[in-house]
Amino acid sequence: MSLAADAFVSQMAAAEPWPENATLYQPLKEDQILLSDCASSLAVQAYLRMCDLPVQVVCKANAEYMSPSGKIPFIHVGNQVVSELGPIVQFTKAKGHSLSDGLDDVQRAEMKAYMELVNNMLLTAELYIQWCDDATAAEISRPRYSSPYSWPLSNILAYQKQWEVRRKMNAIGWGGKTLEQVYEDVSQCCQALSQRLGTQPYFFNKQPTELDALVFGHLFTILTTRLTSTELAERIKSYSNLLSFCRRIEQSYFEGKSS
Amino acid sequence: MAAAMELRCWGGDWGLPSVHTESLIVLAYTKFSGAKVTVSPIDWTWKTLTATVPELLCGDSAVQEPTQILNFLRKQRFNADYELTARQGADTMAYIALLEEKLRPALLHTFWVDAENYANLTRPWFASRSPFPLNFLVPCRHANTALSRILLTKGEAPLHRITEVEGKIYSDAKECLNLLSYRLGTANYFFGNSPTSLDAFVFGFVAPLHKASLPSSPLQSHLRQLDNLTGFCDTILAVYFSSDHPCPPPPVQETVDANLQKLTQLVNKESNLIEKMDDNLRSSPQHKPHRPDPKPSLASEKSSTPA
C-alpha cells in the first residue's frame, strides 16, 4: 500500500516543475545538530546543488518531529514533503532531474552498492560514536540534542534517543564492538572508497552522481566537526584522494555562498 | 596451518549443505579456498540454544560471525580472494553491504515473520532439529529476533508496525536481486573464473530462497525469473557440494615474495591509469550523449546460458 502511495506521489511530482521556494529543514546548526544528521543534510544539499535546483535551508528545533519518517533532512516542495536522500533522489527524478541517467545497468548496480556501503559503515559508525561511546554521548551528543528544551524534558528526550540508538546497534550486531573496532571499520570503508575513486574526479568519471553527494556529505562533516577525539578525522586524512575529492566538490558547488 | 578446524553450524536440507545463511556463507568459502574443516552440525544438541552459529574452532580460539571467520581463514592462508585487484576488493565490500541492507530484511521476513511460511516450513524444520524441550523455544526466539531487527532498522518510529514496512522491504529486495543479476551477467562467478568471498556471500543469501519450498513467496517467484542467479547457485552446488566428484583445487598460492606482491599491485595500478587515460582521450569533453543506451530488459537475461 505504501508502494501505491509512492506511485501517486511520483505522479503528482511529475506534474509540476521545481518551485522557487523549496525549503530544506534541519535542526539548529550551531547548537543542536549532531554529526550524523549534519552529514545526511549536507549530502542532500550537495545533491540538490549538483542538480542545479535551488533550495533554502531552514533550521528548526523540531525538524526531526516534522519529518514524515522521523529522519533528517526533509524538503518541502510545493505541497509535498519528502525525507532522506533515497526518496529525494526518486522525487527529483520524477520531476525530470537526474544525475545517474547516463550510467548503464552494471554501473548503476555499483553505485547503489557503494551507497549502501556508506550507509552501512559510515553512518552506523557515526551513530555509534555519537551515542554508544559514553564520553562523546555525555559531553557532546546529549547536551546538544536536548539544548532547545528545558529540564526535565531535555533529559527525557536525550536518554530516550540514546536508548533507541543503542537498541538498534545491538540488533545489527554493533553493540559488542569496541571504539577501536569501529575506527578500523571506518578505515576499511574509506580504503574501499579511495580505491574505487582512484585518480578520477568523481566516482563515475566526469559527472557527479548521488554517490558523490553522499560521500562528500559524510566525509566533509567528519573532517570539520569537533569530537572528543580527532581519531576519526585522522583516519580519513590518510587518504589524500578523498581529501582532494571533498575540496573539489566544496569549491565547485559551495564556494561563493554561505551554507 | 595444520591445526584441525571444526565448524559448528546448522544442518542441511532441501539440497543444501546448510539452511542457515551465515553457515552457508562459511561453508561455501571453505570449499572455495580449499580449507579443510570438519563440519559438526548442532542439530539435536543443546547447542541450538546456547551456541552462536556459525562458529569456527581452531585449537584454543573460537571465532564467530562470517566476516570474522573469513578474516581468520585468510590469515591461515586460505584465501579465495588472492587474485582480486584492490578495486575488486572494494567492490566486494560494497556488494556485501548491499546484500546486508537490502536483501537480509526481506529474507528474514520471508522465513521468520510471514505467518504461512513460518508455520508451515521454518518452525517445523527448526523444531524438528532441536531436542525436547528446546523445540518450543528455539524457533520462537529466532522469530522474535528477526522481527525486532526488521522493525528497528527499517521501521519508522514511532509507528513500529510490520505491515507498513513490508512493501518497502520487498521492493528493495527485488531491486537488489535485479542489481546482482545485472552485475553477474553471463559469467559463472562475480569476478572471473574462480569463486571469491563475494560469491560465497551471494550464495549464502540466495540459495535458501532458491531451494526452500516456501508456500507463499513473491520474492521466490521473482528470483526464479532471474535465470543467471539460479544458475549461479546450481553451479556452485554441483561443482563444490556434490558428493559425486571431488572439488576443483583452489587457486594455487605460492609463497609470494612481499616485493613481488607490491610489484604486481603497482603494475595493476599502472594499467588502470592507462585505461583511464585512454577513456579520457576517447570521450570528448564537450558533448555528452543525452540519449542513454537502450537498457537491456530483464527478458534478455533469459538468453544467458544456464549452468
Coordinates of C-alpha atoms in Angstrom, one line a residue:
Chain A
M1 CA 0.0 0.0 0.0
S2 CA 2.9 2.3 0.6
L3 CA 4.0 1.4 -3.0
A4 CA 0.7 2.8 -4.3
A5 CA 1.3 5.9 -2.2
D6 CA 4.8 6.3 -3.7
A7 CA 3.5 5.9 -7.2
F8 CA 0.8 8.5 -6.5
V9 CA 3.4 11.0 -5.1
S10 CA 5.6 10.4 -8.2
Q11 CA 2.8 11.2 -10.5
M12 CA 1.9 14.3 -8.5
A13 CA 5.5 15.3 -8.6
A14 CA 5.9 15.0 -12.3
A15 CA 3.0 17.3 -12.8
E16 CA 4.7 20.5 -11.6
P17 CA 8.1 22.0 -12.1
W18 CA 10.5 22.7 -9.3
P19 CA 9.3 25.8 -7.5
E20 CA 11.5 28.7 -6.3
N21 CA 10.5 28.4 -2.7
A22 CA 11.6 24.8 -2.0
T23 CA 12.9 24.6 1.6
L24 CA 15.1 22.1 3.4
Y25 CA 14.6 21.6 7.1
Q26 CA 17.3 20.6 9.6
P27 CA 17.9 21.0 13.3
L28 CA 19.6 24.2 14.6
K29 CA 23.0 24.4 13.1
E30 CA 25.0 26.0 15.9
D31 CA 23.7 24.3 18.9
Q32 CA 21.6 21.3 18.2
I33 CA 22.5 19.3 15.1
L34 CA 24.6 16.2 15.5
L35 CA 27.2 14.6 13.3
S36 CA 25.1 12.0 11.6
D37 CA 22.2 14.4 10.9
C38 CA 24.6 17.1 9.6
A39 CA 26.2 14.6 7.3
S40 CA 22.8 13.5 5.8
S41 CA 21.7 17.1 5.4
L42 CA 24.9 18.1 3.7
A43 CA 24.6 15.2 1.3
V44 CA 21.1 16.3 0.3
Q45 CA 22.2 19.9 -0.1
A46 CA 25.2 18.8 -2.3
Y47 CA 22.9 16.6 -4.4
L48 CA 20.4 19.4 -5.0
R49 CA 23.2 21.8 -5.9
M50 CA 24.6 19.3 -8.3
C51 CA 21.2 19.1 -10.0
D52 CA 21.1 22.9 -10.0
L53 CA 17.9 23.0 -8.0
P54 CA 17.5 26.0 -5.7
V55 CA 16.6 25.2 -2.1
Q56 CA 16.6 27.3 1.1
V57 CA 17.9 25.8 4.2
V58 CA 15.8 26.5 7.3
C59 CA 16.8 25.5 10.8
K60 CA 14.1 24.4 13.2
A61 CA 14.5 22.9 16.6
N62 CA 11.7 20.4 16.0
A63 CA 12.8 19.3 12.5
E64 CA 13.1 15.7 13.5
Y65 CA 9.4 15.6 14.6
M66 CA 8.2 17.4 11.5
S67 CA 9.8 14.9 9.2
P68 CA 7.4 12.3 7.8
S69 CA 9.9 9.4 8.5
G70 CA 11.5 10.9 11.6
K71 CA 14.8 11.4 9.9
I72 CA 16.7 14.5 8.9
P73 CA 16.7 16.2 6.5
F74 CA 13.5 16.7 4.7
I75 CA 12.4 19.0 1.9
H76 CA 9.2 20.8 1.4
V77 CA 8.5 21.3 -2.3
G78 CA 5.2 22.6 -3.5
N79 CA 2.7 20.7 -1.3
Q80 CA 4.8 17.6 -0.8
V81 CA 7.2 16.7 2.0
V82 CA 10.0 14.1 1.3
S83 CA 12.7 13.0 3.6
E84 CA 16.0 11.2 3.3
L85 CA 18.3 11.1 0.3
G86 CA 16.9 8.0 -1.3
P87 CA 13.3 9.2 -1.6
I88 CA 14.5 12.7 -2.5
V89 CA 16.5 11.3 -5.4
Q90 CA 13.5 9.5 -6.7
F91 CA 11.3 12.6 -6.2
T92 CA 13.7 14.8 -8.3
K93 CA 13.9 12.0 -10.9
A94 CA 10.1 12.1 -11.2
K95 CA 10.4 15.9 -11.9
G96 CA 12.9 15.1 -14.6
H97 CA 16.2 15.9 -12.9
S98 CA 18.6 13.0 -12.5
L99 CA 22.3 12.6 -12.2
S100 CA 22.6 8.9 -12.9
D101 CA 20.8 8.6 -16.3
G102 CA 24.0 8.2 -18.2
L103 CA 25.0 5.1 -16.2
D104 CA 24.5 1.6 -17.6
D105 CA 22.9 -1.2 -15.5
V106 CA 26.2 -2.6 -14.1
Q107 CA 27.4 0.9 -13.1
R108 CA 24.1 1.7 -11.5
A109 CA 24.3 -1.6 -9.5
E110 CA 27.8 -0.5 -8.4
M111 CA 26.6 2.9 -7.5
K112 CA 23.8 1.6 -5.3
A113 CA 26.1 -0.9 -3.7
Y114 CA 28.6 1.8 -2.8
M115 CA 25.8 4.0 -1.4
E116 CA 24.8 1.1 0.8
L117 CA 28.4 0.7 1.9
V118 CA 28.4 4.3 3.0
N119 CA 25.1 3.9 4.9
N120 CA 26.1 0.6 6.4
M121 CA 29.5 1.6 7.6
L122 CA 30.0 5.3 7.8
L123 CA 26.5 6.3 9.0
T124 CA 26.4 3.4 11.5
A125 CA 29.8 4.3 12.8
E126 CA 28.8 7.9 13.2
L127 CA 25.7 6.9 15.2
Y128 CA 27.8 4.5 17.3
I129 CA 30.4 7.2 18.1
Q130 CA 27.8 9.7 19.0
W131 CA 25.5 7.6 21.2
C132 CA 27.3 4.4 22.2
D133 CA 30.5 5.9 23.3
D134 CA 29.9 7.2 26.8
A135 CA 32.4 10.0 26.7
T136 CA 31.0 11.5 23.5
A137 CA 27.4 10.9 24.5
A138 CA 27.8 12.7 27.8
E139 CA 29.9 15.6 26.6
I140 CA 28.5 16.3 23.1
S141 CA 25.5 14.4 22.0
R142 CA 23.1 14.6 24.9
P143 CA 23.7 18.3 25.7
R144 CA 23.4 19.2 22.0
Y145 CA 20.4 17.1 21.3
S146 CA 18.4 18.5 24.2
S147 CA 19.6 22.1 24.0
P148 CA 16.3 23.7 22.8
Y149 CA 14.3 22.1 25.6
S150 CA 14.2 22.9 29.3
W151 CA 14.6 20.5 32.1
P152 CA 13.2 17.8 32.7
L153 CA 12.1 17.4 29.1
S154 CA 15.7 17.7 27.9
N155 CA 16.9 14.8 30.0
I156 CA 14.0 12.6 29.0
L157 CA 14.4 13.2 25.2
A158 CA 18.2 12.8 25.3
Y159 CA 18.1 9.5 27.1
Q160 CA 15.2 8.2 25.0
K161 CA 17.1 8.9 21.9
Q162 CA 20.2 7.2 23.3
W163 CA 18.2 4.2 24.3
E164 CA 16.7 3.9 20.8
V165 CA 20.1 4.1 19.1
R166 CA 21.7 1.6 21.4
R167 CA 18.8 -0.8 20.8
K168 CA 19.4 -0.5 17.1
M169 CA 23.1 -1.0 17.4
N170 CA 22.5 -4.2 19.4
A171 CA 20.1 -5.5 16.8
I172 CA 22.5 -5.2 14.0
G173 CA 25.4 -6.6 15.9
W174 CA 27.4 -3.4 16.6
G175 CA 26.6 -3.4 20.3
G176 CA 29.5 -5.6 21.2
K177 CA 32.1 -3.6 19.2
T178 CA 34.8 -1.5 20.8
L179 CA 35.6 2.0 19.6
E180 CA 38.8 0.8 18.2
Q181 CA 37.0 -1.8 16.0
V182 CA 34.6 0.9 14.8
Y183 CA 37.5 3.2 13.8
E184 CA 39.0 0.2 12.0
D185 CA 35.7 -0.4 10.1
V186 CA 35.7 3.3 9.1
S187 CA 39.3 3.0 7.8
Q188 CA 38.3 0.0 5.7
C189 CA 35.3 1.7 4.3
C190 CA 37.4 4.8 3.4
Q191 CA 40.0 2.5 1.8
A192 CA 37.4 0.9 -0.4
L193 CA 36.1 4.3 -1.4
S194 CA 39.6 5.6 -2.1
Q195 CA 40.4 2.6 -4.2
R196 CA 37.1 3.0 -6.1
L197 CA 37.7 6.7 -6.7
G198 CA 41.4 6.2 -7.8
T199 CA 42.5 9.3 -9.7
Q200 CA 39.2 10.2 -11.2
P201 CA 37.5 13.5 -10.4
Y202 CA 34.2 11.8 -9.4
F203 CA 33.2 8.2 -8.8
F204 CA 31.8 7.7 -12.2
N205 CA 34.4 9.7 -14.1
K206 CA 33.3 13.1 -15.3
Q207 CA 29.9 13.7 -13.9
P208 CA 29.0 13.7 -10.2
T209 CA 26.2 11.4 -9.1
E210 CA 24.2 10.9 -5.9
L211 CA 27.1 8.7 -4.6
D212 CA 29.5 11.6 -4.8
A213 CA 27.0 13.8 -2.9
L214 CA 26.6 11.2 -0.2
V215 CA 30.3 10.5 0.2
F216 CA 31.0 14.3 0.3
G217 CA 28.3 14.9 2.9
H218 CA 29.7 12.3 5.3
L219 CA 33.5 12.9 4.8
F220 CA 33.2 16.7 4.9
T221 CA 31.2 16.6 8.1
I222 CA 33.5 14.2 9.8
L223 CA 36.5 16.3 8.8
T224 CA 35.0 19.6 10.0
T225 CA 33.2 18.5 13.2
R226 CA 34.8 18.7 16.6
L227 CA 34.5 15.5 18.6
T228 CA 36.1 14.3 21.8
S229 CA 39.0 12.8 19.8
T230 CA 40.4 13.5 16.4
E231 CA 41.0 9.9 15.6
L232 CA 38.2 9.6 13.1
A233 CA 39.3 12.7 11.1
E234 CA 42.9 11.5 11.2
R235 CA 41.9 8.1 9.7
I236 CA 40.2 9.9 6.8
K237 CA 43.0 12.3 6.2
S238 CA 45.3 9.5 5.4
Y239 CA 43.5 9.1 2.1
S240 CA 44.7 12.0 0.0
N241 CA 42.4 11.4 -3.0
L242 CA 39.4 11.6 -0.7
L243 CA 40.6 14.9 0.7
S244 CA 41.0 16.4 -2.7
F245 CA 37.6 15.0 -3.8
C246 CA 36.0 16.8 -0.9
R247 CA 37.9 20.0 -1.7
R248 CA 36.9 19.8 -5.3
I249 CA 33.2 19.4 -4.6
E250 CA 33.3 22.2 -2.0
Q251 CA 34.9 24.5 -4.5
S252 CA 32.6 23.6 -7.4
Y253 CA 29.3 23.7 -5.6
F254 CA 29.6 25.5 -2.3
E255 CA 32.0 28.4 -2.8
G256 CA 30.7 31.9 -3.0
K257 CA 27.7 31.1 -0.9
S258 CA 27.4 30.6 2.8
S259 CA 26.0 27.2 3.5
Chain B
M1 CA 48.5 -24.3 9.2
A2 CA 47.9 -27.9 10.1
A3 CA 45.7 -27.3 13.2
A4 CA 42.4 -29.1 12.8
M5 CA 39.5 -26.8 12.4
E6 CA 35.9 -27.5 13.3
L7 CA 32.9 -25.6 12.2
R8 CA 29.7 -25.7 14.1
C9 CA 26.6 -24.8 12.0
W10 CA 23.1 -25.8 11.3
G11 CA 22.4 -28.9 9.3
G12 CA 21.3 -29.2 5.7
D13 CA 18.1 -29.9 3.9
W14 CA 16.4 -29.1 0.6
G15 CA 19.5 -30.0 -1.3
L16 CA 21.7 -27.5 0.6
P17 CA 24.6 -28.3 2.9
S18 CA 23.0 -25.9 5.5
V19 CA 19.8 -24.0 5.6
H20 CA 21.2 -21.1 7.7
T21 CA 22.5 -18.2 5.7
E22 CA 25.6 -17.4 7.7
S23 CA 26.6 -21.1 8.0
L24 CA 26.2 -21.5 4.2
I25 CA 28.5 -18.5 3.6
V26 CA 31.2 -20.0 5.7
L27 CA 30.8 -23.5 4.2
A28 CA 31.0 -22.1 0.7
Y29 CA 34.1 -20.1 1.5
T30 CA 35.9 -23.1 3.0
K31 CA 35.2 -25.1 -0.2
F32 CA 36.4 -22.2 -2.4
S33 CA 39.6 -21.7 -0.5
G34 CA 40.4 -25.3 0.0
A35 CA 40.3 -25.2 3.8
K36 CA 39.8 -28.5 5.5
V37 CA 37.2 -28.1 8.2
T38 CA 35.2 -30.8 9.9
V39 CA 31.6 -29.8 9.9
S40 CA 29.7 -30.6 13.1
P41 CA 26.1 -29.7 12.8
I42 CA 24.5 -28.6 16.0
D43 CA 21.2 -30.2 15.2
W44 CA 19.6 -32.2 18.0
T45 CA 22.0 -30.9 20.6
W46 CA 21.6 -28.3 23.3
K47 CA 23.9 -26.1 21.3
T48 CA 20.9 -25.0 19.3
L49 CA 20.1 -22.7 22.2
T50 CA 23.5 -21.9 23.7
A51 CA 25.8 -21.6 20.7
T52 CA 26.2 -18.6 18.3
V53 CA 26.2 -20.1 14.9
P54 CA 28.4 -20.4 12.9
E55 CA 31.4 -20.9 15.0
L56 CA 34.9 -21.9 13.9
L57 CA 37.0 -23.7 16.5
C58 CA 40.7 -23.9 15.8
G59 CA 42.9 -25.0 18.7
D60 CA 42.1 -22.7 21.6
S61 CA 40.4 -19.9 19.7
A62 CA 36.8 -19.7 18.7
V63 CA 35.7 -17.3 16.0
Q64 CA 32.1 -16.2 15.3
E65 CA 30.4 -14.1 12.6
P66 CA 31.0 -14.9 9.0
T67 CA 33.3 -11.8 8.3
Q68 CA 35.5 -12.6 11.3
I69 CA 35.7 -16.3 10.3
L70 CA 36.7 -15.3 6.7
N71 CA 39.3 -13.0 8.0
F72 CA 40.6 -15.8 10.2
L73 CA 40.8 -18.2 7.3
R74 CA 42.6 -15.6 5.2
K75 CA 45.2 -15.3 7.9
Q76 CA 45.7 -19.0 7.9
R77 CA 46.5 -18.6 4.2
F78 CA 43.2 -20.0 2.9
N79 CA 42.4 -17.1 0.7
A80 CA 39.9 -17.2 -2.2
D81 CA 40.4 -13.5 -2.9
Y82 CA 44.0 -13.9 -3.7
E83 CA 43.7 -12.8 -7.3
L84 CA 41.4 -9.9 -6.9
T85 CA 42.7 -6.3 -7.6
A86 CA 42.3 -3.7 -5.0
R87 CA 39.3 -2.2 -6.7
Q88 CA 37.6 -5.6 -6.9
G89 CA 38.2 -6.0 -3.2
A90 CA 36.4 -2.6 -2.7
D91 CA 33.6 -3.7 -4.9
T92 CA 33.2 -6.9 -2.8
M93 CA 32.8 -4.8 0.4
A94 CA 30.2 -2.6 -1.4
Y95 CA 28.1 -5.5 -2.7
I96 CA 28.2 -7.3 0.7
A97 CA 26.8 -4.1 2.3
L98 CA 24.1 -4.0 -0.4
L99 CA 23.1 -7.6 0.5
E100 CA 23.0 -6.8 4.2
E101 CA 20.9 -3.7 3.9
K102 CA 18.5 -4.6 1.1
L103 CA 18.2 -8.3 0.9
R104 CA 18.5 -9.5 4.5
P105 CA 15.4 -7.8 5.9
A106 CA 13.2 -9.4 3.2
L107 CA 14.8 -12.8 3.7
L108 CA 14.2 -12.6 7.5
H109 CA 10.6 -11.6 6.8
T110 CA 10.0 -14.4 4.3
F111 CA 11.3 -17.1 6.6
W112 CA 10.5 -15.9 10.1
V113 CA 7.8 -13.3 10.1
D114 CA 5.5 -14.3 7.2
A115 CA 2.8 -16.3 9.0
E116 CA 2.3 -19.0 6.4
N117 CA 5.9 -19.7 5.8
Y118 CA 6.8 -19.7 9.4
A119 CA 4.0 -22.1 10.4
N120 CA 4.4 -24.5 7.5
L121 CA 8.1 -24.6 6.9
T122 CA 10.5 -22.7 9.2
R123 CA 9.1 -23.6 12.6
P124 CA 8.6 -27.3 11.9
W125 CA 12.1 -27.6 10.4
F126 CA 13.9 -25.9 13.3
A127 CA 11.6 -27.5 15.9
S128 CA 12.4 -31.0 14.5
R129 CA 16.1 -30.3 14.7
S130 CA 16.1 -29.3 18.3
P131 CA 15.9 -31.6 21.3
F132 CA 13.0 -31.6 23.6
P133 CA 12.1 -29.2 25.2
L134 CA 14.1 -26.7 23.1
N135 CA 11.8 -27.3 20.2
F136 CA 9.4 -24.8 21.8
L137 CA 12.0 -22.2 22.4
V138 CA 14.4 -22.0 19.5
P139 CA 12.1 -21.1 16.6
C140 CA 10.3 -18.5 18.8
R141 CA 13.5 -16.9 19.8
H142 CA 14.7 -16.6 16.2
A143 CA 11.4 -15.2 15.0
N144 CA 11.4 -12.5 17.7
T145 CA 15.0 -11.6 16.9
A146 CA 14.1 -11.3 13.2
L147 CA 11.0 -9.2 13.8
S148 CA 12.8 -6.8 16.1
R149 CA 15.7 -6.5 13.7
I150 CA 13.4 -5.6 10.8
L151 CA 11.4 -3.1 12.8
L152 CA 14.5 -1.4 14.4
T153 CA 16.3 -1.0 11.1
K154 CA 13.5 -0.3 8.7
G155 CA 10.6 0.7 10.8
E156 CA 9.8 4.3 11.1
A157 CA 9.5 5.5 14.7
P158 CA 7.1 5.8 16.5
L159 CA 4.8 3.6 14.5
H160 CA 6.6 0.3 14.7
R161 CA 4.2 -1.9 12.7
I162 CA 5.4 -4.5 10.4
T163 CA 2.7 -4.0 7.7
E164 CA 4.0 -0.6 6.9
V165 CA 7.5 -1.7 6.1
E166 CA 6.6 -4.9 4.3
G167 CA 6.0 -3.3 0.9
K168 CA 9.2 -1.3 1.1
I169 CA 11.5 -4.2 2.2
Y170 CA 10.2 -6.5 -0.6
S171 CA 10.6 -3.9 -3.3
D172 CA 14.1 -3.2 -2.0
A173 CA 14.9 -6.9 -2.1
K174 CA 13.6 -7.3 -5.6
E175 CA 15.7 -4.4 -6.7
C176 CA 18.7 -5.9 -5.0
L177 CA 18.2 -9.2 -6.8
N178 CA 18.0 -7.3 -10.1
L179 CA 21.2 -5.4 -9.4
L180 CA 23.0 -8.7 -8.6
S181 CA 21.7 -10.2 -11.8
Y182 CA 22.9 -7.2 -13.9
R183 CA 26.3 -7.4 -12.2
L184 CA 26.7 -11.2 -12.7
G185 CA 25.6 -11.0 -16.3
T186 CA 26.6 -14.2 -18.2
A187 CA 29.6 -15.1 -16.1
N188 CA 29.9 -18.1 -13.9
Y189 CA 31.2 -16.1 -10.9
F190 CA 31.3 -12.5 -10.0
F191 CA 35.0 -12.0 -10.6
G192 CA 36.5 -14.1 -13.3
N193 CA 36.5 -17.8 -13.4
S194 CA 37.0 -18.8 -9.8
P195 CA 34.7 -18.0 -6.9
T196 CA 35.6 -15.5 -4.3
S197 CA 34.2 -14.3 -1.0
L198 CA 31.5 -12.3 -2.7
D199 CA 30.3 -15.4 -4.4
A200 CA 30.2 -17.1 -1.0
F201 CA 28.0 -14.3 0.4
V202 CA 25.7 -14.2 -2.5
F203 CA 25.3 -18.0 -2.5
G204 CA 24.6 -17.9 1.3
F205 CA 21.8 -15.3 0.9
V206 CA 20.3 -16.5 -2.4
A207 CA 20.5 -20.3 -2.1
P208 CA 18.0 -20.9 0.7
L209 CA 15.5 -18.6 -1.1
H210 CA 16.0 -20.6 -4.2
K211 CA 15.8 -24.1 -2.8
A212 CA 13.3 -23.9 0.1
S213 CA 9.8 -25.0 -0.7
L214 CA 8.0 -21.9 0.6
P215 CA 4.3 -22.0 0.5
S216 CA 3.9 -18.3 -0.3
S217 CA 6.7 -16.1 -1.5
P218 CA 6.6 -13.4 -4.2
L219 CA 10.3 -12.9 -3.6
Q220 CA 11.0 -16.5 -4.6
S221 CA 8.9 -16.2 -7.7
H222 CA 10.9 -13.1 -8.6
L223 CA 14.2 -14.9 -8.0
R224 CA 13.0 -17.8 -10.3
Q225 CA 12.8 -15.3 -13.1
L226 CA 16.4 -14.3 -12.8
D227 CA 18.0 -17.3 -14.5
N228 CA 21.6 -16.3 -14.1
L229 CA 21.3 -16.1 -10.3
T230 CA 19.5 -19.5 -10.0
G231 CA 22.1 -21.0 -12.4
F232 CA 24.8 -19.5 -10.3
C233 CA 23.5 -21.3 -7.2
D234 CA 23.1 -24.6 -9.1
T235 CA 26.6 -24.4 -10.5
I236 CA 28.2 -23.9 -7.1
L237 CA 26.1 -26.8 -5.6
A238 CA 27.0 -29.1 -8.5
V239 CA 30.7 -28.2 -8.5
Y240 CA 31.6 -27.8 -4.9
F241 CA 28.9 -29.6 -2.9
S242 CA 28.1 -32.6 -4.9
S243 CA 29.3 -35.9 -3.5
D244 CA 30.0 -37.4 -6.9
H245 CA 33.1 -35.7 -8.0
P246 CA 35.9 -34.0 -5.9
C247 CA 36.1 -30.2 -5.7
P248 CA 38.4 -28.4 -8.1
P249 CA 41.6 -27.3 -6.4
P250 CA 41.7 -23.7 -5.1
P251 CA 43.9 -21.3 -7.0
V252 CA 47.5 -22.2 -6.1
Q253 CA 49.1 -19.8 -3.7
E254 CA 52.9 -20.0 -3.8
T255 CA 54.7 -18.3 -1.1
V256 CA 54.9 -15.0 -2.8
D257 CA 57.6 -12.5 -2.1
A258 CA 56.2 -9.4 -0.5
N259 CA 58.1 -7.4 -3.1
L260 CA 56.6 -9.3 -5.9
Q261 CA 53.1 -8.7 -4.5
K262 CA 53.8 -5.0 -4.3
L263 CA 55.2 -5.0 -7.8
T264 CA 52.0 -6.8 -9.1
Q265 CA 49.8 -4.2 -7.4
L266 CA 51.8 -1.3 -8.9
V267 CA 51.5 -2.9 -12.3
N268 CA 47.8 -3.3 -11.8
K269 CA 47.5 0.4 -10.8
E270 CA 49.5 1.5 -13.8
S271 CA 47.3 -0.5 -16.2
N272 CA 44.2 1.0 -14.6
L273 CA 45.7 4.5 -15.0
I274 CA 46.5 3.8 -18.6
E275 CA 42.9 2.6 -19.2
K276 CA 41.6 5.7 -17.7
M277 CA 43.8 7.9 -19.8
D278 CA 42.6 6.0 -22.8
D279 CA 39.0 6.6 -21.8
N280 CA 39.6 10.3 -21.2
L281 CA 41.2 10.6 -24.6
R282 CA 38.4 8.9 -26.3
S283 CA 35.5 10.8 -24.7
S284 CA 35.1 14.3 -25.9
P285 CA 34.9 16.8 -23.1
Q286 CA 32.0 18.9 -24.6
H287 CA 29.5 16.5 -25.8
K288 CA 27.8 14.1 -23.6
P289 CA 25.3 11.9 -25.3
H290 CA 21.8 12.7 -24.0
R291 CA 20.3 9.5 -25.2
P292 CA 21.0 6.8 -22.8
D293 CA 21.7 3.4 -24.4
P294 CA 18.6 1.3 -24.6
K295 CA 18.7 -0.7 -21.4
P296 CA 18.6 -4.5 -21.9
S297 CA 15.4 -5.7 -20.3
L298 CA 15.3 -8.5 -17.9
A299 CA 13.9 -10.7 -20.6
S300 CA 17.3 -10.7 -22.3
E301 CA 18.8 -12.2 -19.2
K302 CA 17.0 -15.4 -20.0
S303 CA 19.2 -15.8 -23.0
S304 CA 22.2 -16.3 -20.8
T305 CA 23.4 -19.8 -20.8
P306 CA 22.1 -21.7 -17.9
A307 CA 24.6 -23.7 -15.9

